[in-house]
Amino acid sequence: MRHFRARTALLALALLSIPPGAEARQGPEASGATPPPAADSGAWSKTLATVVPSVVSIKIRFVRAFDTEHSVTSQATGFLVDAKEGLILTNRHVVGPGPSVAEAVFADHEEVELTPVYRDPVHDFGVYRFDPKQVRYQQLDALELRPDHATVGREIRVVGNDSGEKLSILAGTIARTDRSAPAYGRGGFNDFNTFYIQAASSTSGGSSGSPVLDVHGHVVALNAGGRMLAASSYYLPLDRVVRALDAIRAGRAISRGTLQLTTVYEPYHEVRRLGTTEATEQAFRKAAPEGHGMLVIRRISPGGPAAEALKVGDVLLSVGGRRAVDFLAVETVLDEAVGQEVEVVVERAGERVRAMLKVDDLHAITPAEYLEVGGGILNALSYQVARQFDLPTRGVYVARPGYMFDSGGVAHRSVLTAIDGKPVTTLDEAAAILASLGDGARVPVRSFLPHDRHRSISGVMTVDRRFFPFRRCKRDDATGRWPCQEITEVPPTPPVEPATVALPKVKPARLQAAADSLVEVRYRVPFRVDGVNGDDFAGTGLILDATRGLVVVDRDTVAVPLGDCTVTFGGSLRVPAEVVFLHPLHDVAVVRYDPKLIGKTPVRPAVLRDRPPEAGEKLRLLALTRSLQVVTQEVEVTKVDAPGITRGSPPRFREGNVLVASVNDSEKNIGGALVDGAGQVAALWFSVLDGRNGRMLALPTYLIKDLLPALRQGKAPTVRTLGADLALTPLASARDQGLSAKWIAEFQKAGLRRLLSVARLARGVPASEVLEEGDLLLRVGGRLAADYRTVEQAERGEELRLTVLREGKELELQAKTVPLSGRGTEKIVLWAGALLQEPHWPLTADWGQPREGVYISWVSAGSPAQRYPLQPTRRIVAVQGESVADLEGFLAAVKDLPERAVVRLDTVDLQGRPDVVTLLLDLANWPTSRLDWKPEGWVRTP
């Protein structure tokens, strides 16, 4: 799955961290073998011509994060080992431990679906199956596995696919057959308890899962990893692979036993230091004359079969009556004794110790099911992960925290220990507790990170049962799929108990009324709609109406309508809130809390001054810090200007058509207000978005004050606009463009030195048919176009009169406005792993794209949308050649498409350039669902 070069880069880092000499201690050089004669190039040419058609490129998608793997899309290599059964051998990290979808591409570019048959719990090999009847144009010839041909000095070739684009044939020579397994980093998959084969190679390129061939075309090993800086490659021996394939062909289960021990092969001079007697060494040298050391216990899993009887540093002598001369000897015994007791003999400081130990089933301590809840993935802690951190093989592992667990501070790849105050040790326990919790419930959650297990991490998690499905999925080995059982019953959310808290006192006293209106607003976003650039935001809001619980906040905090909102009072009381208004053009949003939930908390609404701040005016900054402390500071307004017009990519909301004020140095904060000497709020101190970034600036209060009457009536106001970005043009520049002295005098009489010009027009708005970029606005609605507010007041009507100057000529125009919703995006669709919505306003206003078709906001890792790919910011304009105008049209076009149907999608990018994507549906793992805003809130429909 992982491309060879990516894997070798990780390995190079891992090996570079090993102290000098450590490599030699892990496994001695094999010596004494006579290398076979080198083959001539003609022989290799004939061999490769025969072998290459049996090598396939594998396209793999891990559809869910699980155990050691992330959800990801990649490519790798495999090769045919049974033509009749359709068996393909590759690496374990290609098959993966969790749910996946894969296809194989043969040399003649025929593509077949692959079904996972086996992935070894420990060693880096796995097996796929395909239907041989699907390959119609190529003869299928299996490659023969010959582990006995893996000898030192043998010339080899590695045949693989370089990034899935072209065939790569790499030459090398086997240098060692008893190297320790390479380390790929803690937390991910790592092989152990086996020798690896090392080869000197002219390059470290190649692909995971490639066959390592001798000149006869026999497979002598399986490519697994490499060391880039040393130009070395590492191959897995095939002894256990052959055993597994024999069982698969016979229809038998592949038994895999373990004592939950990690052993390393140490040379004799090392084991002598551990107290091994001379008699023991002589016996081992006689029994295995080709060997140069013994197996030493490096790790013992707590709670495992050997935890009480054996110790780290013990030298392994025998298991089940068989001398432990190497890894294979031990593994052969354990694999045939699952569930039975075996005698284990070790030497500890010269003394022999015997113990009867029960052999564990490796498959039983390797997870084969997961819980998907709140966008997160939970599975049982695997032996693969647990042994790396010396943990007991039990507990619930967070393969992906997702939206819900992230809210409680639960980290990726951590282990849960408690939910809602109840201990969690199994997936069953976690499922039962989570099923008992209603949507929106806030419950404590506790976890730890495996590399820091003595530190417990606690948080409070908000339960999600609205935005994401809750289901349990278990692997079906007969089909290779992971069928899921939905958990649909949702218990009621416990009511929030009202509380009363005191509010902080501030000085001077005239600021107290405004301080009593300050609240913290937190907002968490489950899906990245409308180009939002994050998922967890915090800012300061001001209470507008204490009776109705209305709070104004910036749109850098509440950027989109889809999310979970809370309001915090006095840093002491947090209550839920809902979004009631998002200004489509300005950096203000309004949320509402239930006033009953704050009891008699003495909040007061902010008193908004109508007059905006002026340059040189001295005001008091009243704001909240990230720790929710109230800070006050005297500041001076240094500049009043337009924020600039910068379009974002991806398209997202930005401020425009307003004058904002800057102040001199201010304390770091998350927002607040600028208050005048009378205690009135002269400006909203908000994080203002310019299309790319947010920066603290002062916004005029009229942006929300003019809309407050409608909000108090419970309405989300509809905002009308011409769809024009207006820039400030100095009168001197206007004079150069032909503005008459009469008009200049009129503007100067009104105290103005600048006027408004059309900088950009939104695509398709009626005003674009009469206005042109560069027009100077003189009058709007019969009034002098004195400032932005005058224009906005005139835009409230469906049509308005305009007087403009264009290329020295005065023109009288009639322009229509367009309505923009204060609700924002009200429906989204999740399809093939793509997050789809109807095109939002910035796409039209900033990028000149029509609000037609379906906009791609986001693409999930491991999904068909990522694999093929559907790129975010593009619009889908046709399905199977038929145009689609909106989301409903798109859903109608795809609703009857079956599983694994090929869908042709016509798309357009932000520049209007067309492209065609053909996507293979995976409805089993990526079913279609939608979210719609309704009066009762957001509703998910599968």
JSON list of C-alpha atoms in Angstrom, two decimals, residues 71-224:
[
{"chain": "A", "resi": 71, "resn": "SER", "atom": "CA", "xyz": [-7.55, 6.02, 5.97]},
{"chain": "A", "resi": 72, "resn": "VAL", "atom": "CA", "xyz": [-5.59, 6.63, 2.79]},
{"chain": "A", "resi": 73, "resn": "THR", "atom": "CA", "xyz": [-5.44, 6.00, -0.93]},
{"chain": "A", "resi": 74, "resn": "SER", "atom": "CA", "xyz": [-2.26, 4.56, -2.44]},
{"chain": "A", "resi": 75, "resn": "GLN", "atom": "CA", "xyz": [-0.70, 2.02, -4.81]},
{"chain": "A", "resi": 76, "resn": "ALA", "atom": "CA", "xyz": [1.51, -1.01, -4.38]},
{"chain": "A", "resi": 77, "resn": "THR", "atom": "CA", "xyz": [2.54, -4.27, -6.04]},
{"chain": "A", "resi": 78, "resn": "GLY", "atom": "CA", "xyz": [1.52, -7.92, -5.83]},
{"chain": "A", "resi": 79, "resn": "PHE", "atom": "CA", "xyz": [2.06, -11.09, -7.82]},
{"chain": "A", "resi": 80, "resn": "LEU", "atom": "CA", "xyz": [0.11, -14.16, -8.78]},
{"chain": "A", "resi": 81, "resn": "VAL", "atom": "CA", "xyz": [0.80, -17.25, -6.67]},
{"chain": "A", "resi": 82, "resn": "ASP", "atom": "CA", "xyz": [-2.19, -19.38, -7.67]},
{"chain": "A", "resi": 83, "resn": "ALA", "atom": "CA", "xyz": [-3.78, -18.96, -11.09]},
{"chain": "A", "resi": 84, "resn": "LYS", "atom": "CA", "xyz": [-6.65, -21.38, -10.46]},
{"chain": "A", "resi": 85, "resn": "GLU", "atom": "CA", "xyz": [-7.71, -19.88, -7.13]},
{"chain": "A", "resi": 86, "resn": "GLY", "atom": "CA", "xyz": [-6.83, -16.33, -8.20]},
{"chain": "A", "resi": 87, "resn": "LEU", "atom": "CA", "xyz": [-4.49, -15.68, -5.26]},
{"chain": "A", "resi": 88, "resn": "ILE", "atom": "CA", "xyz": [-2.18, -12.66, -5.18]},
{"chain": "A", "resi": 89, "resn": "LEU", "atom": "CA", "xyz": [0.58, -12.27, -2.62]},
{"chain": "A", "resi": 90, "resn": "THR", "atom": "CA", "xyz": [1.59, -8.85, -1.31]},
{"chain": "A", "resi": 91, "resn": "ASN", "atom": "CA", "xyz": [2.50, -7.18, 1.98]},
{"chain": "A", "resi": 92, "resn": "ARG", "atom": "CA", "xyz": [0.37, -7.14, 5.12]},
{"chain": "A", "resi": 93, "resn": "HIS", "atom": "CA", "xyz": [0.53, -3.35, 5.13]},
{"chain": "A", "resi": 94, "resn": "VAL", "atom": "CA", "xyz": [-0.98, -3.43, 1.63]},
{"chain": "A", "resi": 95, "resn": "VAL", "atom": "CA", "xyz": [-3.91, -5.69, 2.53]},
{"chain": "A", "resi": 96, "resn": "GLY", "atom": "CA", "xyz": [-4.20, -3.76, 5.80]},
{"chain": "A", "resi": 97, "resn": "PRO", "atom": "CA", "xyz": [-5.81, -4.73, 9.09]},
{"chain": "A", "resi": 98, "resn": "GLY", "atom": "CA", "xyz": [-9.04, -2.81, 8.49]},
{"chain": "A", "resi": 99, "resn": "PRO", "atom": "CA", "xyz": [-11.70, -2.24, 5.85]},
{"chain": "A", "resi": 100, "resn": "SER", "atom": "CA", "xyz": [-10.32, -1.58, 2.41]},
{"chain": "A", "resi": 101, "resn": "VAL", "atom": "CA", "xyz": [-11.13, -1.64, -1.29]},
{"chain": "A", "resi": 102, "resn": "ALA", "atom": "CA", "xyz": [-8.56, -2.77, -3.85]},
{"chain": "A", "resi": 103, "resn": "GLU", "atom": "CA", "xyz": [-8.16, -3.50, -7.53]},
{"chain": "A", "resi": 104, "resn": "ALA", "atom": "CA", "xyz": [-5.34, -5.21, -9.39]},
{"chain": "A", "resi": 105, "resn": "VAL", "atom": "CA", "xyz": [-4.13, -4.01, -12.79]},
{"chain": "A", "resi": 106, "resn": "PHE", "atom": "CA", "xyz": [-2.41, -6.66, -14.91]},
{"chain": "A", "resi": 107, "resn": "ALA", "atom": "CA", "xyz": [0.34, -6.08, -17.43]},
{"chain": "A", "resi": 108, "resn": "ASP", "atom": "CA", "xyz": [-2.18, -5.80, -20.27]},
{"chain": "A", "resi": 109, "resn": "HIS", "atom": "CA", "xyz": [-4.11, -3.20, -18.20]},
{"chain": "A", "resi": 110, "resn": "GLU", "atom": "CA", "xyz": [-7.04, -5.41, -17.34]},
{"chain": "A", "resi": 111, "resn": "GLU", "atom": "CA", "xyz": [-8.43, -4.40, -13.96]},
{"chain": "A", "resi": 112, "resn": "VAL", "atom": "CA", "xyz": [-10.05, -6.81, -11.50]},
{"chain": "A", "resi": 113, "resn": "GLU", "atom": "CA", "xyz": [-11.59, -6.38, -8.07]},
{"chain": "A", "resi": 114, "resn": "LEU", "atom": "CA", "xyz": [-9.63, -7.85, -5.17]},
{"chain": "A", "resi": 115, "resn": "THR", "atom": "CA", "xyz": [-11.01, -9.45, -2.04]},
{"chain": "A", "resi": 116, "resn": "PRO", "atom": "CA", "xyz": [-8.82, -9.56, 1.08]},
{"chain": "A", "resi": 117, "resn": "VAL", "atom": "CA", "xyz": [-8.27, -13.18, 2.11]},
{"chain": "A", "resi": 118, "resn": "TYR", "atom": "CA", "xyz": [-5.61, -12.96, 4.80]},
{"chain": "A", "resi": 119, "resn": "ARG", "atom": "CA", "xyz": [-3.41, -10.48, 6.55]},
{"chain": "A", "resi": 120, "resn": "ASP", "atom": "CA", "xyz": [-0.87, -11.89, 8.99]},
{"chain": "A", "resi": 121, "resn": "PRO", "atom": "CA", "xyz": [-1.11, -10.40, 12.51]},
{"chain": "A", "resi": 122, "resn": "VAL", "atom": "CA", "xyz": [2.68, -10.12, 12.83]},
{"chain": "A", "resi": 123, "resn": "HIS", "atom": "CA", "xyz": [4.54, -10.69, 9.58]},
{"chain": "A", "resi": 124, "resn": "ASP", "atom": "CA", "xyz": [4.41, -8.37, 6.61]},
{"chain": "A", "resi": 125, "resn": "PHE", "atom": "CA", "xyz": [2.50, -10.51, 4.14]},
{"chain": "A", "resi": 126, "resn": "GLY", "atom": "CA", "xyz": [-1.10, -10.70, 3.03]},
{"chain": "A", "resi": 127, "resn": "VAL", "atom": "CA", "xyz": [-3.17, -12.41, 0.37]},
{"chain": "A", "resi": 128, "resn": "TYR", "atom": "CA", "xyz": [-5.85, -11.17, -2.02]},
{"chain": "A", "resi": 129, "resn": "ARG", "atom": "CA", "xyz": [-8.23, -13.22, -4.18]},
{"chain": "A", "resi": 130, "resn": "PHE", "atom": "CA", "xyz": [-9.74, -12.30, -7.53]},
{"chain": "A", "resi": 131, "resn": "ASP", "atom": "CA", "xyz": [-11.97, -14.06, -10.03]},
{"chain": "A", "resi": 132, "resn": "PRO", "atom": "CA", "xyz": [-9.68, -15.48, -12.76]},
{"chain": "A", "resi": 133, "resn": "LYS", "atom": "CA", "xyz": [-12.60, -15.37, -15.21]},
{"chain": "A", "resi": 134, "resn": "GLN", "atom": "CA", "xyz": [-12.44, -11.57, -15.14]},
{"chain": "A", "resi": 135, "resn": "VAL", "atom": "CA", "xyz": [-9.02, -11.68, -16.85]},
{"chain": "A", "resi": 136, "resn": "ARG", "atom": "CA", "xyz": [-9.94, -12.35, -20.47]},
{"chain": "A", "resi": 137, "resn": "TYR", "atom": "CA", "xyz": [-6.97, -11.23, -22.53]},
{"chain": "A", "resi": 138, "resn": "GLN", "atom": "CA", "xyz": [-3.94, -12.46, -20.61]},
{"chain": "A", "resi": 139, "resn": "GLN", "atom": "CA", "xyz": [-2.77, -15.90, -19.69]},
{"chain": "A", "resi": 140, "resn": "LEU", "atom": "CA", "xyz": [-2.47, -16.33, -15.94]},
{"chain": "A", "resi": 141, "resn": "ASP", "atom": "CA", "xyz": [0.74, -17.96, -14.74]},
{"chain": "A", "resi": 142, "resn": "ALA", "atom": "CA", "xyz": [1.53, -18.25, -11.07]},
{"chain": "A", "resi": 143, "resn": "LEU", "atom": "CA", "xyz": [5.03, -17.67, -9.73]},
{"chain": "A", "resi": 144, "resn": "GLU", "atom": "CA", "xyz": [6.58, -20.45, -7.70]},
{"chain": "A", "resi": 145, "resn": "LEU", "atom": "CA", "xyz": [7.69, -19.71, -4.14]},
{"chain": "A", "resi": 146, "resn": "ARG", "atom": "CA", "xyz": [11.10, -21.13, -3.23]},
{"chain": "A", "resi": 147, "resn": "PRO", "atom": "CA", "xyz": [12.17, -19.93, 0.23]},
{"chain": "A", "resi": 148, "resn": "ASP", "atom": "CA", "xyz": [15.08, -22.42, 0.10]},
{"chain": "A", "resi": 149, "resn": "HIS", "atom": "CA", "xyz": [16.67, -20.39, -2.73]},
{"chain": "A", "resi": 150, "resn": "ALA", "atom": "CA", "xyz": [17.20, -17.36, -0.51]},
{"chain": "A", "resi": 151, "resn": "THR", "atom": "CA", "xyz": [20.95, -17.81, 0.01]},
{"chain": "A", "resi": 152, "resn": "VAL", "atom": "CA", "xyz": [23.76, -15.36, 0.56]},
{"chain": "A", "resi": 153, "resn": "GLY", "atom": "CA", "xyz": [25.39, -14.19, -2.67]},
{"chain": "A", "resi": 154, "resn": "ARG", "atom": "CA", "xyz": [22.46, -15.07, -4.90]},
{"chain": "A", "resi": 155, "resn": "GLU", "atom": "CA", "xyz": [21.81, -12.57, -7.66]},
{"chain": "A", "resi": 156, "resn": "ILE", "atom": "CA", "xyz": [18.20, -11.32, -7.62]},
{"chain": "A", "resi": 157, "resn": "ARG", "atom": "CA", "xyz": [15.78, -8.98, -9.36]},
{"chain": "A", "resi": 158, "resn": "VAL", "atom": "CA", "xyz": [12.93, -7.08, -7.75]},
{"chain": "A", "resi": 159, "resn": "VAL", "atom": "CA", "xyz": [10.04, -6.52, -10.15]},
{"chain": "A", "resi": 160, "resn": "GLY", "atom": "CA", "xyz": [7.56, -3.88, -9.05]},
{"chain": "A", "resi": 161, "resn": "ASN", "atom": "CA", "xyz": [5.54, -0.86, -10.06]},
{"chain": "A", "resi": 162, "resn": "ASP", "atom": "CA", "xyz": [7.04, 2.57, -9.63]},
{"chain": "A", "resi": 163, "resn": "SER", "atom": "CA", "xyz": [4.15, 4.66, -8.25]},
{"chain": "A", "resi": 164, "resn": "GLY", "atom": "CA", "xyz": [1.84, 2.48, -10.33]},
{"chain": "A", "resi": 165, "resn": "GLU", "atom": "CA", "xyz": [2.99, 4.24, -13.48]},
{"chain": "A", "resi": 166, "resn": "LYS", "atom": "CA", "xyz": [5.63, 1.98, -14.95]},
{"chain": "A", "resi": 167, "resn": "LEU", "atom": "CA", "xyz": [7.45, -1.27, -14.40]},
{"chain": "A", "resi": 168, "resn": "SER", "atom": "CA", "xyz": [10.59, -1.12, -12.28]},
{"chain": "A", "resi": 169, "resn": "ILE", "atom": "CA", "xyz": [13.20, -3.91, -12.34]},
{"chain": "A", "resi": 170, "resn": "LEU", "atom": "CA", "xyz": [15.94, -3.56, -9.75]},
{"chain": "A", "resi": 171, "resn": "ALA", "atom": "CA", "xyz": [19.07, -5.67, -9.52]},
{"chain": "A", "resi": 172, "resn": "GLY", "atom": "CA", "xyz": [20.68, -6.80, -6.28]},
{"chain": "A", "resi": 173, "resn": "THR", "atom": "CA", "xyz": [22.58, -9.48, -4.41]},
{"chain": "A", "resi": 174, "resn": "ILE", "atom": "CA", "xyz": [21.51, -11.17, -1.20]},
{"chain": "A", "resi": 175, "resn": "ALA", "atom": "CA", "xyz": [23.97, -10.19, 1.51]},
{"chain": "A", "resi": 176, "resn": "ARG", "atom": "CA", "xyz": [22.33, -11.58, 4.66]},
{"chain": "A", "resi": 177, "resn": "THR", "atom": "CA", "xyz": [19.51, -13.94, 5.53]},
{"chain": "A", "resi": 178, "resn": "ASP", "atom": "CA", "xyz": [19.38, -13.32, 9.28]},
{"chain": "A", "resi": 179, "resn": "ARG", "atom": "CA", "xyz": [18.88, -9.61, 9.65]},
{"chain": "A", "resi": 180, "resn": "SER", "atom": "CA", "xyz": [16.52, -8.35, 12.34]},
{"chain": "A", "resi": 181, "resn": "ALA", "atom": "CA", "xyz": [13.14, -7.08, 11.18]},
{"chain": "A", "resi": 182, "resn": "PRO", "atom": "CA", "xyz": [13.31, -3.41, 10.16]},
{"chain": "A", "resi": 183, "resn": "ALA", "atom": "CA", "xyz": [11.68, -0.84, 12.47]},
{"chain": "A", "resi": 184, "resn": "TYR", "atom": "CA", "xyz": [9.20, 1.56, 10.86]},
{"chain": "A", "resi": 185, "resn": "GLY", "atom": "CA", "xyz": [8.45, 3.69, 13.92]},
{"chain": "A", "resi": 186, "resn": "ARG", "atom": "CA", "xyz": [6.36, 3.22, 17.04]},
{"chain": "A", "resi": 187, "resn": "GLY", "atom": "CA", "xyz": [2.61, 3.08, 16.78]},
{"chain": "A", "resi": 188, "resn": "GLY", "atom": "CA", "xyz": [2.43, 1.78, 13.23]},
{"chain": "A", "resi": 189, "resn": "PHE", "atom": "CA", "xyz": [2.83, -1.72, 11.87]},
{"chain": "A", "resi": 190, "resn": "ASN", "atom": "CA", "xyz": [6.14, -3.39, 12.69]},
{"chain": "A", "resi": 191, "resn": "ASP", "atom": "CA", "xyz": [7.22, -6.93, 11.94]},
{"chain": "A", "resi": 192, "resn": "PHE", "atom": "CA", "xyz": [8.98, -8.89, 14.67]},
{"chain": "A", "resi": 193, "resn": "ASN", "atom": "CA", "xyz": [10.06, -12.39, 15.74]},
{"chain": "A", "resi": 194, "resn": "THR", "atom": "CA", "xyz": [11.46, -13.17, 12.33]},
{"chain": "A", "resi": 195, "resn": "PHE", "atom": "CA", "xyz": [14.64, -12.85, 10.32]},
{"chain": "A", "resi": 196, "resn": "TYR", "atom": "CA", "xyz": [14.70, -10.62, 7.27]},
{"chain": "A", "resi": 197, "resn": "ILE", "atom": "CA", "xyz": [16.79, -10.93, 4.16]},
{"chain": "A", "resi": 198, "resn": "GLN", "atom": "CA", "xyz": [19.06, -8.03, 3.28]},
{"chain": "A", "resi": 199, "resn": "ALA", "atom": "CA", "xyz": [20.30, -7.30, -0.20]},
{"chain": "A", "resi": 200, "resn": "ALA", "atom": "CA", "xyz": [22.84, -4.91, -1.65]},
{"chain": "A", "resi": 201, "resn": "SER", "atom": "CA", "xyz": [21.02, -3.01, -4.37]},
{"chain": "A", "resi": 202, "resn": "SER", "atom": "CA", "xyz": [22.04, -0.35, -6.83]},
{"chain": "A", "resi": 203, "resn": "THR", "atom": "CA", "xyz": [19.07, 1.70, -5.71]},
{"chain": "A", "resi": 204, "resn": "SER", "atom": "CA", "xyz": [16.50, 1.65, -2.94]},
{"chain": "A", "resi": 205, "resn": "GLY", "atom": "CA", "xyz": [13.54, 2.29, -5.20]},
{"chain": "A", "resi": 206, "resn": "GLY", "atom": "CA", "xyz": [10.76, -0.20, -5.84]},
{"chain": "A", "resi": 207, "resn": "SER", "atom": "CA", "xyz": [7.31, -1.05, -4.55]},
{"chain": "A", "resi": 208, "resn": "SER", "atom": "CA", "xyz": [5.79, -2.74, -1.54]},
{"chain": "A", "resi": 209, "resn": "GLY", "atom": "CA", "xyz": [4.75, -6.31, -2.28]},
{"chain": "A", "resi": 210, "resn": "SER", "atom": "CA", "xyz": [7.13, -6.92, -5.17]},
{"chain": "A", "resi": 211, "resn": "PRO", "atom": "CA", "xyz": [8.48, -10.43, -5.79]},
{"chain": "A", "resi": 212, "resn": "VAL", "atom": "CA", "xyz": [12.20, -11.00, -5.22]},
{"chain": "A", "resi": 213, "resn": "LEU", "atom": "CA", "xyz": [13.26, -13.35, -8.03]},
{"chain": "A", "resi": 214, "resn": "ASP", "atom": "CA", "xyz": [16.17, -15.59, -8.86]},
{"chain": "A", "resi": 215, "resn": "VAL", "atom": "CA", "xyz": [17.32, -16.20, -12.42]},
{"chain": "A", "resi": 216, "resn": "HIS", "atom": "CA", "xyz": [15.00, -19.20, -12.73]},
{"chain": "A", "resi": 217, "resn": "GLY", "atom": "CA", "xyz": [11.95, -17.01, -12.12]},
{"chain": "A", "resi": 218, "resn": "HIS", "atom": "CA", "xyz": [11.35, -18.42, -8.64]},
{"chain": "A", "resi": 219, "resn": "VAL", "atom": "CA", "xyz": [10.25, -16.09, -5.87]},
{"chain": "A", "resi": 220, "resn": "VAL", "atom": "CA", "xyz": [12.81, -16.31, -3.07]},
{"chain": "A", "resi": 221, "resn": "ALA", "atom": "CA", "xyz": [11.45, -13.50, -0.84]},
{"chain": "A", "resi": 222, "resn": "LEU", "atom": "CA", "xyz": [8.89, -10.71, -0.57]},
{"chain": "A", "resi": 223, "resn": "ASN", "atom": "CA", "xyz": [9.95, -7.07, -0.82]},
{"chain": "A", "resi": 224, "resn": "ALA", "atom": "CA", "xyz": [9.03, -5.14, 2.33]}
]
